[in-house]
Coordinates of C-alpha atoms in Angstrom, one line a residue:
Chain A
X1 CA -51.7 -15.0 23.7
X2 CA -49.7 -17.8 25.2
X3 CA -49.7 -21.0 23.2
X4 CA -50.8 -24.1 25.1
X5 CA -49.6 -27.4 23.6
X6 CA -52.4 -29.2 25.5
X7 CA -54.9 -27.5 23.2
X8 CA -53.5 -29.7 20.4
X9 CA -52.3 -32.7 22.5
X10 CA -55.6 -33.4 24.3
X11 CA -57.8 -33.5 21.2
X12 CA -55.2 -35.5 19.4
X13 CA -55.1 -38.1 22.2
X14 CA -58.9 -38.1 22.3
X15 CA -59.0 -38.6 18.5
X16 CA -56.6 -41.5 18.7
X17 CA -58.6 -43.1 21.5
X18 CA -61.9 -42.7 19.5
X19 CA -60.2 -44.1 16.4
X20 CA -58.8 -47.2 18.2
X21 CA -62.3 -47.8 19.6
X22 CA -63.8 -47.4 16.2
X23 CA -61.3 -49.7 14.6
X24 CA -62.0 -52.4 17.2
X25 CA -65.7 -52.1 16.5
X26 CA -65.6 -51.7 12.7
X27 CA -62.4 -53.3 11.6
X28 CA -63.7 -54.8 8.4
X29 CA -65.5 -51.7 7.2
X30 CA -62.5 -49.6 8.1
X31 CA -60.3 -51.9 6.0
X32 CA -62.8 -51.5 3.1
X33 CA -62.9 -47.7 3.5
X34 CA -59.2 -47.4 3.4
X35 CA -58.6 -49.9 0.7
X36 CA -58.1 -47.1 -1.9
X37 CA -55.4 -45.6 0.2
X38 CA -53.9 -49.0 1.0
X39 CA -53.7 -49.8 -2.8
X40 CA -52.2 -46.4 -3.5
X41 CA -49.5 -46.8 -0.9
X42 CA -48.8 -50.4 -1.9
X43 CA -48.3 -49.3 -5.5
X44 CA -46.0 -46.4 -4.6
X45 CA -43.8 -48.5 -2.4
X46 CA -43.6 -51.4 -4.8
X47 CA -43.1 -49.3 -8.0
X48 CA -40.5 -47.0 -6.4
X49 CA -38.6 -49.9 -4.8
X50 CA -38.5 -51.9 -8.0
X51 CA -37.5 -49.0 -10.2
X52 CA -34.9 -47.8 -7.7
X53 CA -33.4 -51.2 -7.3
X54 CA -33.5 -51.8 -11.0
X55 CA -31.7 -48.5 -11.5
X56 CA -29.0 -49.5 -9.0
X57 CA -28.7 -52.9 -10.6
X58 CA -28.3 -51.5 -14.1
X59 CA -25.8 -49.0 -12.9
X60 CA -23.8 -51.7 -11.2
X61 CA -24.0 -53.8 -14.3
X62 CA -22.9 -50.9 -16.5
X63 CA -20.0 -50.3 -14.1
X64 CA -19.1 -54.0 -14.5
X65 CA -19.2 -53.5 -18.3
X66 CA -16.3 -51.1 -17.8
X67 CA -18.4 -48.1 -18.7
X68 CA -15.8 -46.0 -16.9
X69 CA -14.3 -45.3 -20.2
X70 CA -15.4 -43.6 -23.4
X71 CA -16.3 -45.5 -26.6
X72 CA -16.0 -43.9 -30.0
X73 CA -17.8 -45.4 -32.9
X74 CA -18.1 -44.2 -36.5
X75 CA -21.6 -43.4 -37.6
X76 CA -23.0 -44.9 -40.7
X77 CA -26.0 -43.2 -42.4
X78 CA -29.0 -45.3 -43.6
X79 CA -28.1 -44.5 -47.2
X80 CA -24.6 -45.8 -46.8
X81 CA -25.9 -48.9 -45.1
X82 CA -28.1 -49.6 -48.1
X83 CA -25.0 -49.3 -50.3
X84 CA -23.2 -51.8 -48.1
X85 CA -20.9 -49.2 -46.6
X86 CA -20.1 -49.4 -42.9
X87 CA -18.0 -46.6 -41.5
X88 CA -15.3 -47.4 -39.0
X89 CA -12.1 -46.0 -37.5
X90 CA -8.6 -46.9 -38.6
X91 CA -5.7 -48.1 -36.5
X92 CA -3.8 -45.0 -37.7
X93 CA -6.6 -42.8 -36.2
X94 CA -6.2 -44.5 -32.8
X95 CA -2.6 -43.5 -32.7
X96 CA -3.4 -40.0 -33.9
X97 CA -6.0 -39.6 -31.1
X98 CA -3.6 -40.8 -28.5
X99 CA -1.0 -38.3 -29.7
X100 CA -3.4 -35.4 -30.0
X101 CA -5.2 -35.8 -26.6
X102 CA -2.7 -36.1 -23.8
X103 CA -5.4 -36.6 -21.2
X104 CA -5.9 -40.1 -22.5
X105 CA -4.6 -42.6 -20.0
X106 CA -5.4 -45.8 -21.9
X107 CA -6.6 -46.4 -25.4
X108 CA -7.3 -49.5 -27.4
X109 CA -8.8 -50.3 -30.8
X110 CA -11.5 -53.0 -30.9
X111 CA -13.0 -54.7 -33.9
X112 CA -16.0 -52.7 -34.9
X113 CA -18.3 -55.5 -36.4
X114 CA -19.6 -58.3 -34.2
X115 CA -17.6 -61.4 -35.3
X116 CA -19.2 -64.7 -34.6
X117 CA -16.9 -67.7 -34.7
X118 CA -17.1 -71.4 -34.0
X119 CA -14.7 -72.4 -31.2
X120 CA -13.7 -76.0 -31.0
X121 CA -12.0 -77.9 -28.2
X122 CA -11.6 -81.6 -28.6
X123 CA -15.0 -82.7 -29.8
X124 CA -17.0 -79.8 -28.4
X125 CA -17.9 -76.8 -30.6
X126 CA -19.5 -73.6 -29.3
X127 CA -20.6 -70.6 -31.2
X128 CA -19.1 -67.5 -29.6
X129 CA -18.2 -63.9 -30.3
X130 CA -14.7 -62.8 -31.1
X131 CA -13.0 -59.5 -30.3
X132 CA -9.8 -58.4 -31.8
X133 CA -7.9 -55.8 -29.7
X134 CA -4.7 -54.9 -27.9
X135 CA -3.3 -55.6 -24.4
X136 CA -5.1 -52.4 -23.0
X137 CA -8.5 -54.0 -23.5
X138 CA -8.5 -56.0 -20.3
X139 CA -8.7 -52.9 -18.1
X140 CA -10.9 -50.9 -20.5
X141 CA -13.5 -53.6 -20.9
X142 CA -13.6 -54.1 -17.1
X143 CA -12.4 -57.7 -17.4
X144 CA -10.3 -59.4 -14.8
X145 CA -8.3 -62.6 -15.1
X146 CA -9.5 -65.6 -13.1
X147 CA -6.8 -68.0 -14.3
X148 CA -3.7 -67.4 -16.5
X149 CA -3.1 -64.0 -18.0
X150 CA -4.2 -61.6 -20.8
X151 CA -2.0 -61.3 -24.0
X152 CA 0.7 -58.7 -24.0
X153 CA 1.8 -55.9 -26.4
X154 CA 4.5 -58.3 -27.7
X155 CA 1.8 -60.9 -28.6
X156 CA 0.2 -58.3 -30.7
X157 CA 3.3 -57.1 -32.4
X158 CA 4.5 -60.6 -33.1
X159 CA 1.0 -61.7 -34.4
X160 CA 0.8 -64.6 -32.0
X161 CA -2.2 -66.9 -32.0
X162 CA -3.1 -66.6 -28.4
X163 CA -6.6 -66.3 -27.0
X164 CA -8.3 -65.1 -23.7
X165 CA -11.6 -66.8 -23.1
X166 CA -14.7 -66.0 -21.1
X167 CA -15.8 -68.1 -18.1
X168 CA -19.0 -69.5 -19.6
X169 CA -17.2 -70.4 -22.9
X170 CA -14.6 -72.2 -20.8
X171 CA -17.4 -74.1 -19.1
X172 CA -19.1 -74.9 -22.4
X173 CA -15.9 -76.2 -23.9
X174 CA -15.1 -78.0 -20.7
X175 CA -11.8 -76.2 -20.6
X176 CA -10.5 -76.1 -17.0
X177 CA -7.7 -74.0 -15.5
X178 CA -5.4 -77.0 -15.6
X179 CA -5.7 -77.1 -19.4
X180 CA -4.3 -73.6 -19.8
X181 CA -1.7 -73.6 -22.6
X182 CA -3.6 -76.0 -24.7
X183 CA -5.0 -75.1 -28.1
X184 CA -8.6 -74.5 -29.3
X185 CA -9.6 -74.2 -32.9
X186 CA -11.1 -71.0 -34.4
X187 CA -12.0 -71.4 -38.0
X188 CA -9.6 -74.3 -38.2
X189 CA -6.7 -72.2 -36.9
X190 CA -5.1 -73.2 -33.6
X191 CA -5.0 -70.6 -30.8
X192 CA -3.3 -71.2 -27.5
X193 CA -5.6 -70.4 -24.5
X194 CA -3.5 -68.3 -22.2
X195 CA -6.2 -67.0 -19.7
X196 CA -9.8 -67.4 -18.5
X197 CA -11.7 -64.3 -17.5
X198 CA -13.6 -63.9 -14.2
X199 CA -17.3 -64.4 -14.6
X200 CA -19.4 -61.2 -15.0
X201 CA -22.7 -63.0 -14.8
X202 CA -25.8 -62.3 -16.9
X203 CA -27.1 -58.9 -18.0
X204 CA -30.8 -58.8 -18.6
X205 CA -30.5 -62.5 -19.5
X206 CA -27.5 -62.1 -21.9
X207 CA -24.5 -64.2 -21.1
X208 CA -21.6 -61.8 -20.7
X209 CA -19.0 -64.5 -20.4
X210 CA -19.3 -66.2 -23.8
X211 CA -16.5 -64.5 -25.7
X212 CA -13.0 -64.8 -27.0
X213 CA -10.4 -62.0 -27.2
X214 CA -7.4 -62.3 -29.6
X215 CA -4.7 -59.9 -30.7
X216 CA -5.9 -57.5 -33.3
X217 CA -3.0 -58.5 -35.6
X218 CA -3.9 -62.1 -35.6
X219 CA -7.5 -61.6 -36.5
X220 CA -6.8 -60.3 -40.0
X221 CA -5.0 -63.6 -40.9
X222 CA -7.8 -65.6 -39.3
X223 CA -10.4 -64.2 -41.7
X224 CA -8.1 -63.1 -44.5
X225 CA -9.3 -59.6 -44.1
X226 CA -7.7 -56.4 -42.9
X227 CA -9.3 -55.3 -39.7
X228 CA -7.0 -52.3 -39.4
X229 CA -9.7 -49.9 -40.7
X230 CA -12.7 -51.7 -39.2
X231 CA -12.3 -50.4 -35.6
X232 CA -14.0 -48.8 -32.7
X233 CA -12.0 -47.2 -29.9
X234 CA -12.2 -47.7 -26.2
X235 CA -10.3 -45.3 -24.0
X236 CA -9.9 -44.0 -20.5
X237 CA -8.9 -40.5 -19.4
X238 CA -6.3 -39.7 -16.8
X239 CA -7.3 -38.0 -13.6
X240 CA -5.5 -34.8 -14.4
X241 CA -8.4 -32.4 -13.9
X242 CA -10.4 -33.4 -17.0
X243 CA -14.0 -34.2 -16.7
X244 CA -15.6 -36.7 -19.0
X245 CA -17.7 -34.0 -20.4
X246 CA -14.8 -31.7 -21.2
X247 CA -13.0 -34.6 -22.9
X248 CA -16.1 -35.5 -24.9
X249 CA -16.3 -31.9 -26.0
X250 CA -12.6 -32.0 -27.1
X251 CA -13.2 -35.2 -29.0
X252 CA -16.1 -33.6 -30.9
X253 CA -13.9 -30.6 -31.8
X254 CA -11.0 -32.9 -32.8
X255 CA -13.2 -35.0 -35.1
X256 CA -14.9 -32.0 -36.6
X257 CA -11.4 -30.6 -37.4
X258 CA -9.9 -33.8 -38.8
X259 CA -12.5 -36.2 -40.0
X260 CA -15.0 -34.1 -41.9
X261 CA -16.4 -36.8 -44.0
X262 CA -17.2 -39.2 -41.2
X263 CA -19.4 -38.6 -38.2
X264 CA -18.8 -40.2 -34.8
X265 CA -20.8 -41.3 -31.8
X266 CA -19.1 -40.7 -28.5
X267 CA -20.6 -42.5 -25.6
X268 CA -19.5 -42.6 -22.0
X269 CA -20.9 -44.2 -18.9
X270 CA -22.1 -40.8 -18.0
X271 CA -24.4 -40.5 -21.0
X272 CA -25.7 -44.1 -20.6
X273 CA -26.3 -43.7 -16.9
X274 CA -27.9 -40.4 -17.4
X275 CA -30.2 -41.8 -20.0
X276 CA -31.2 -44.6 -17.7
X277 CA -31.6 -42.3 -14.7
X278 CA -33.9 -40.1 -16.8
X279 CA -36.0 -43.1 -17.9
X280 CA -36.2 -44.2 -14.2
X281 CA -37.0 -40.7 -13.0
X282 CA -39.8 -40.2 -15.6
X283 CA -41.2 -43.7 -14.9
X284 CA -41.2 -42.9 -11.1
X285 CA -42.8 -39.5 -11.6
X286 CA -45.4 -41.0 -13.9
X287 CA -46.2 -43.9 -11.6
X288 CA -46.3 -41.5 -8.6
X289 CA -48.8 -39.2 -10.3
X290 CA -51.1 -42.1 -11.2
X291 CA -50.8 -43.5 -7.7
X292 CA -51.3 -40.0 -6.2
X293 CA -54.6 -39.8 -8.0
X294 CA -55.6 -43.2 -6.6
X295 CA -54.7 -42.0 -3.1
X296 CA -56.7 -38.8 -3.7
X297 CA -59.7 -40.9 -4.6
X298 CA -59.1 -43.0 -1.5
X299 CA -59.0 -39.7 0.5
X300 CA -62.5 -38.9 -0.8
X301 CA -63.7 -42.3 0.4
X302 CA -62.3 -41.5 3.9
X303 CA -64.0 -38.1 3.8
X304 CA -67.3 -39.8 3.0
X305 CA -66.9 -42.2 5.9
X306 CA -65.9 -39.4 8.2
X307 CA -69.0 -37.4 7.2
X308 CA -71.2 -40.4 7.8
X309 CA -69.5 -40.9 11.2
X310 CA -70.0 -37.3 12.2
X311 CA -73.6 -37.6 11.2
X312 CA -74.1 -40.7 13.3
X313 CA -72.3 -39.1 16.2
X314 CA -74.1 -35.8 16.2
X315 CA -75.6 -36.6 19.6
X316 CA -72.2 -37.3 21.0
X317 CA -70.8 -34.0 19.8
X318 CA -73.9 -32.3 21.3
X319 CA -73.1 -33.8 24.7
X320 CA -69.4 -32.8 24.3
X321 CA -70.4 -29.2 23.4
X322 CA -72.8 -29.0 26.3
X323 CA -69.9 -29.8 28.5
X324 CA -67.9 -26.9 27.0
X325 CA -65.8 -28.7 24.4
X326 CA -64.3 -25.9 22.3
X327 CA -64.6 -25.7 18.5
X328 CA -60.8 -26.4 18.2
X329 CA -61.0 -29.5 20.4
X330 CA -63.7 -31.2 18.3
X331 CA -62.1 -30.0 15.1
X332 CA -58.7 -31.4 15.9
X333 CA -60.2 -34.6 17.3
X334 CA -62.0 -35.3 14.0
X335 CA -59.0 -34.4 12.0
X336 CA -56.9 -36.8 14.1
X337 CA -59.5 -39.6 13.5
X338 CA -59.3 -38.9 9.7
X339 CA -55.5 -39.0 9.8
X340 CA -55.6 -42.2 11.9
X341 CA -57.9 -43.9 9.4
X342 CA -55.7 -42.9 6.5
X343 CA -52.6 -44.0 8.3
X344 CA -54.3 -47.3 9.1
X345 CA -54.9 -47.8 5.3
X346 CA -51.4 -46.7 4.6
X347 CA -50.0 -49.2 7.1
X348 CA -52.0 -52.1 5.5
X349 CA -50.6 -50.9 2.1
X350 CA -47.1 -50.6 3.4
X351 CA -47.1 -54.0 5.1
X352 CA -48.6 -55.7 2.0
X353 CA -46.0 -54.0 -0.2
X354 CA -43.2 -55.3 2.1
X355 CA -44.6 -58.8 1.8
X356 CA -44.9 -58.6 -2.0
X357 CA -41.5 -57.1 -2.3
X358 CA -40.1 -60.0 -0.2
X359 CA -41.5 -62.5 -2.8
X360 CA -40.5 -60.4 -5.8
X361 CA -37.0 -60.2 -4.4
X362 CA -36.8 -64.0 -4.4
X363 CA -37.9 -64.1 -8.0
X364 CA -35.8 -61.3 -9.5
X365 CA -32.0 -61.4 -10.3
X366 CA -31.4 -58.2 -8.3
X367 CA -32.0 -57.3 -4.7
X368 CA -35.0 -55.0 -4.0
X369 CA -34.8 -52.6 -1.1
X370 CA -37.4 -50.3 0.3
X371 CA -36.2 -46.8 1.0
X372 CA -37.1 -45.5 4.4
X373 CA -37.3 -42.1 2.9
X374 CA -40.0 -43.3 0.5
X375 CA -41.9 -44.8 3.5
X376 CA -41.6 -41.6 5.4
X377 CA -42.7 -39.5 2.4
X378 CA -45.7 -41.8 1.9
X379 CA -46.8 -41.4 5.5
X380 CA -46.3 -37.7 5.4
X381 CA -48.4 -37.5 2.2
X382 CA -51.1 -39.7 3.8
X383 CA -51.2 -37.5 6.9
X384 CA -51.7 -34.5 4.6
X385 CA -54.5 -36.4 2.8
X386 CA -56.1 -37.2 6.1
X387 CA -55.9 -33.6 7.2
X388 CA -57.2 -32.3 3.8
X389 CA -60.1 -34.7 3.7
X390 CA -60.8 -34.4 7.4
X391 CA -61.4 -30.7 7.3
X392 CA -65.0 -30.7 6.1
X393 CA -66.2 -33.4 8.5
X394 CA -64.2 -31.8 11.3
X395 CA -65.7 -28.4 10.6
X396 CA -69.2 -29.9 10.4
X397 CA -68.8 -31.6 13.8
X398 CA -67.2 -28.6 15.5
X399 CA -69.7 -26.0 14.5
X400 CA -72.8 -28.0 15.6
X401 CA -75.3 -26.2 17.8
X402 CA -75.2 -28.0 21.1
X403 CA -79.0 -27.7 21.8
X404 CA -79.9 -29.1 18.4
X405 CA -77.1 -31.8 18.3
X406 CA -77.9 -33.2 21.7
X407 CA -81.5 -33.9 20.6
X408 CA -80.3 -35.7 17.5
X409 CA -81.3 -39.4 17.6
X410 CA -78.9 -41.7 19.3
Chain B
X1 CA -77.6 -11.2 40.4
X2 CA -76.3 -14.4 38.9
X3 CA -78.7 -14.9 36.0
X4 CA -81.0 -12.4 34.5
X5 CA -83.1 -12.5 31.3
X6 CA -84.8 -9.3 30.2
X7 CA -87.6 -9.4 27.6
X8 CA -86.2 -12.7 26.2
X9 CA -87.9 -14.1 23.1
X10 CA -87.0 -17.3 21.2
X11 CA -88.4 -18.2 17.9
X12 CA -87.8 -21.2 15.7
X13 CA -88.2 -21.2 12.0
X14 CA -89.0 -24.4 10.2
X15 CA -89.7 -24.5 6.5
X16 CA -90.4 -20.7 6.5
X17 CA -92.8 -21.1 9.4
X18 CA -91.9 -19.2 12.5
X19 CA -93.0 -20.5 15.8
X20 CA -92.6 -18.5 19.1
X21 CA -91.3 -20.7 21.8
X22 CA -90.6 -18.1 24.4
X23 CA -92.3 -14.7 24.6
X24 CA -91.2 -11.7 26.6
X25 CA -89.4 -13.8 29.3
X26 CA -88.0 -12.1 32.4
X27 CA -86.1 -14.2 34.9
X28 CA -83.9 -13.3 37.8
X29 CA -81.9 -15.9 39.7
X30 CA -79.6 -15.3 42.5
X31 CA -76.6 -17.3 43.5
X32 CA -77.4 -20.3 45.7
X33 CA -81.0 -20.6 44.8
X34 CA -82.7 -23.9 44.1
X35 CA -85.0 -23.0 41.2
X36 CA -87.7 -25.1 39.6
X37 CA -89.0 -24.4 36.1
X38 CA -92.3 -26.2 35.9
X39 CA -94.7 -26.6 33.1
X40 CA -96.4 -29.0 30.8
X41 CA -94.8 -30.7 27.8
X42 CA -94.1 -28.3 25.0
X43 CA -94.5 -25.2 27.2
X44 CA -91.0 -24.1 26.4
X45 CA -89.3 -24.9 29.7
X46 CA -86.5 -27.0 28.1
X47 CA -85.8 -24.2 25.6
X48 CA -85.6 -21.8 28.5
X49 CA -83.2 -24.1 30.3
X50 CA -81.0 -24.4 27.1
X51 CA -80.9 -20.6 26.9
X52 CA -80.0 -20.3 30.6
X53 CA -77.3 -23.0 30.1
X54 CA -75.9 -21.1 27.1
X55 CA -76.7 -24.1 24.9
X56 CA -78.9 -21.9 22.8
X57 CA -79.3 -18.2 22.3
X58 CA -82.2 -15.7 22.4
X59 CA -83.8 -14.4 19.2
X60 CA -84.2 -11.1 21.0
X61 CA -83.8 -9.7 24.5
X62 CA -80.8 -9.8 26.8
X63 CA -79.3 -12.6 28.9
X64 CA -76.9 -11.4 31.6
X65 CA -74.7 -14.0 33.4
X66 CA -72.8 -12.5 36.4
X67 CA -73.7 -9.1 35.0
X68 CA -72.2 -9.8 31.6
X69 CA -74.3 -9.6 28.5
X70 CA -73.8 -13.0 27.0
X71 CA -74.6 -11.8 23.4
X72 CA -71.3 -10.0 23.5
X73 CA -69.3 -13.1 24.3
X74 CA -67.5 -15.2 21.7
X75 CA -68.4 -18.9 21.2
X76 CA -65.1 -19.8 22.9
X77 CA -66.1 -17.7 26.0
X78 CA -69.5 -19.4 26.1
X79 CA -67.7 -22.8 25.8
X80 CA -65.5 -21.9 28.7
X81 CA -68.5 -20.8 30.9
X82 CA -70.3 -24.0 30.1
X83 CA -67.2 -26.0 30.9
X84 CA -66.1 -24.3 34.1
X85 CA -69.2 -22.8 35.6
X86 CA -72.2 -24.9 34.4
X87 CA -73.0 -28.6 34.9
X88 CA -75.8 -30.3 33.0
X89 CA -78.0 -33.3 34.0
X90 CA -80.4 -34.6 31.4
X91 CA -83.5 -36.7 31.5
X92 CA -81.9 -39.3 29.2
X93 CA -78.6 -39.1 31.1
X94 CA -76.6 -38.7 27.9
X95 CA -73.6 -40.7 28.9
X96 CA -71.3 -41.9 26.2
X97 CA -71.9 -45.7 26.0
X98 CA -68.4 -46.5 24.7
X99 CA -66.7 -44.8 27.7
X100 CA -66.5 -46.2 31.2
X101 CA -68.1 -44.4 34.2
X102 CA -64.9 -42.7 35.2
X103 CA -64.2 -41.7 31.6
X104 CA -67.7 -40.2 31.3
X105 CA -67.3 -38.3 34.6
X106 CA -63.9 -36.9 33.6
X107 CA -65.0 -35.8 30.2
X108 CA -65.6 -32.1 31.1
X109 CA -62.1 -32.0 32.6
X110 CA -60.6 -32.8 29.3
X111 CA -61.9 -29.6 27.8
X112 CA -60.1 -27.5 30.4
X113 CA -57.0 -29.5 29.6
X114 CA -56.4 -31.1 33.0
X115 CA -53.8 -33.9 33.2
X116 CA -55.1 -37.5 33.1
X117 CA -53.9 -38.2 36.7
X118 CA -55.7 -35.1 38.0
X119 CA -58.8 -35.9 36.0
X120 CA -58.9 -39.5 37.4
X121 CA -58.3 -38.2 40.9
X122 CA -61.1 -35.6 40.7
X123 CA -63.5 -38.1 39.0
X124 CA -62.9 -40.8 41.7
X125 CA -63.5 -38.2 44.5
X126 CA -66.8 -37.2 43.1
X127 CA -67.9 -40.8 42.5
X128 CA -67.0 -41.6 46.1
X129 CA -69.1 -38.7 47.3
X130 CA -72.1 -40.0 45.3
X131 CA -71.5 -43.6 46.6
X132 CA -70.8 -45.1 43.2
X133 CA -67.1 -45.5 43.4
X134 CA -67.4 -49.2 42.9
X135 CA -68.9 -48.7 39.5
X136 CA -66.0 -46.5 38.2
X137 CA -64.7 -48.9 35.6
X138 CA -68.1 -50.2 34.4
X139 CA -69.8 -49.2 31.3
X140 CA -73.2 -47.3 31.5
X141 CA -74.9 -50.3 30.0
X142 CA -74.0 -52.3 33.1
X143 CA -75.7 -49.9 35.5
X144 CA -79.3 -49.3 36.6
X145 CA -81.2 -46.1 35.8
X146 CA -80.7 -44.6 39.2
X147 CA -76.9 -45.4 39.0
X148 CA -76.7 -43.9 35.6
X149 CA -78.3 -40.7 36.7
X150 CA -75.9 -40.5 39.6
X151 CA -73.0 -40.8 37.2
X152 CA -74.6 -38.0 35.1
X153 CA -74.8 -35.9 38.2
X154 CA -71.2 -36.7 39.1
X155 CA -70.2 -35.6 35.6
X156 CA -72.1 -32.3 36.1
X157 CA -70.3 -31.7 39.4
X158 CA -66.8 -32.8 38.5
X159 CA -65.7 -29.3 37.5
X160 CA -67.2 -27.8 40.7
X161 CA -69.5 -25.5 38.7
X162 CA -71.5 -22.6 40.1
X163 CA -74.8 -23.7 38.5
X164 CA -76.3 -27.1 37.9
X165 CA -78.9 -27.3 35.2
X166 CA -81.1 -30.4 35.4
X167 CA -83.6 -31.2 32.6
X168 CA -86.3 -33.5 33.9
X169 CA -83.7 -35.4 36.0
X170 CA -86.3 -37.8 37.4
X171 CA -88.2 -38.3 34.2
X172 CA -86.8 -41.7 33.4
X173 CA -86.6 -42.9 37.0
X174 CA -88.9 -44.8 39.3
X175 CA -90.2 -43.0 42.5
X176 CA -87.5 -44.4 44.7
X177 CA -84.7 -43.3 42.4
X178 CA -86.5 -40.0 41.8
X179 CA -86.5 -39.3 45.4
X180 CA -82.8 -40.2 45.7
X181 CA -81.8 -38.0 42.9
X182 CA -83.8 -35.0 44.2
X183 CA -82.3 -35.6 47.6
X184 CA -78.9 -35.5 46.0
X185 CA -79.7 -32.3 44.1
X186 CA -80.9 -30.7 47.4
X187 CA -77.6 -31.7 49.0
X188 CA -75.7 -30.1 46.1
X189 CA -77.8 -26.9 46.6
X190 CA -77.1 -27.0 50.3
X191 CA -73.4 -27.2 49.5
X192 CA -73.6 -23.8 47.9
X193 CA -74.4 -24.5 44.2
X194 CA -77.2 -22.9 42.3
X195 CA -79.5 -25.6 41.0
X196 CA -82.0 -25.0 38.2
X197 CA -84.4 -27.9 37.6
X198 CA -86.9 -28.2 34.7
X199 CA -89.7 -30.6 35.5
X200 CA -93.3 -31.3 34.8
X201 CA -93.6 -33.2 38.1
X202 CA -95.5 -31.0 40.6
X203 CA -94.6 -33.3 43.4
X204 CA -91.0 -32.0 43.3
X205 CA -92.0 -28.3 43.9
X206 CA -91.4 -28.7 47.6
X207 CA -87.6 -28.9 47.0
X208 CA -87.4 -25.5 45.3
X209 CA -86.7 -22.1 46.8
X210 CA -88.0 -20.4 43.7
X211 CA -90.4 -21.6 41.0
X212 CA -91.2 -20.3 37.5
X213 CA -94.3 -21.6 36.0
X214 CA -94.2 -21.7 32.2
X215 CA -97.1 -22.1 29.9
X216 CA -97.2 -21.6 26.1
X217 CA -93.8 -20.0 26.1
X218 CA -94.6 -17.5 28.8
X219 CA -93.7 -17.3 32.5
X220 CA -97.1 -17.1 34.0
X221 CA -96.1 -17.2 37.7
X222 CA -93.0 -16.8 39.9
X223 CA -93.2 -18.2 43.4

């Protein structure tokens, strides 16, 4: 049998015309009917847009934190912590790792414990965090120099009191670029400011620019304490065919072989991003399921209205059937009406979501974008809901006996 | 023979009570006849018209249309016959109030999937023939009873059917409009269509070439 596209096109057009008429006549009640669907679509679009944009924002921030590299930290058990023991890596180990793993492109030790220090310039004092490290830190920490320069290998070897400061610390100390080369006091020791970092902005409200970086060798004299065995390690791998995963595996093997008594945590941007992606994915799936249920309930509302509408229009279907309207014509016509009503609700939901996202976008520190794919999927899902919940009313209308239906009260 | 019913019976069951509406009905109608089915209210004449128009089926007996036993036809075949070969005119007009005159008239053409331009063209032609072209884009609520019935007749004729079924076409009209409508049906008959009219109005019998008198579900006379 030859397929005739008009058999679908004609009832669809008829359904659209009837729906538009019906919308004109009963706009308010149609809005109420489709409110469930509108709320569902609104929630899906807002939740997915916010979560996706948050994900992108966090990923970009992680990138800016120089999470391209791998961080190795010694683990300390709870029992050891109670005994006041904090495991850390030694400077010697850093050199051993470098020698043992040729794929390492850049490696630097950093002080393991967070060190808070009072920085003073003229009569202004600011509490800030201090990092002791080597010249490789600038690249590994994802920092860049705004003014001046970072300290060199020689500064470290010669134990020079030089300091590289964050942008917000410079602001707080009222230390401008023209003052480079002047001294600030750290624990009453004078350090020459040789560079100011480019600002990285806030991360979840935390100031990323309030810091000081000094050569690792100078920090021991600053606190009269040897920091050579109180270290973490930051490193980058070369692009010589190694994947981060394979390097991580090699590290695990290396540490198992050489450092039996201490356990290590090895984290990379991969693992952090993966964890965050997983959280985002689970949240999105969870929200989508809840919203899906809401849309399903909305669909039941639409079916109810369609059943009422078919009941009220029994006479009309009787007239149409007396004129030879086929089962398929009326069936598709009603299905189309159901889909149009659902799409109407979805459009209200989508437009409201866009409006709300516009205002949320103004209030949040990151930019929220609505994915066209999400919109498309929402509307495809709504069309499916319209079809599913339109089947019963459509069947009811299409199978009416014309002689009975035509006598039904107008 | 265009239409033939042999030993046709129609029963309705309501709350387990069965009532016989048509009993042992035999009808033969040839092509081109102007048939009147007359009888009192509740005599079963509308049920008979519904069966003849394939809007309803017989409980028992046979209905042959153009020699084909209609009980062997699928619903889609019956829809097609109603759409292409039958036209209906009802006492209460049964126009769709939300559609304009031209949209109402063109409705049957949708179900045989004619293009919009063709539908409009055919609709306007038939409205012109019935002298209501000027009302094409009005709504039924803006027309008089006689005009509405003309629109209903135009709708019945738009597909150029073989048979026109009219159920009390003058029942809701004054005598002037009744006369006009019957004159129109006569003209339609004269143009080659078979016209079957159900009426209780005995004054209309003069128009018919064949009359079936129905009483208590039985055809008591054929003239």
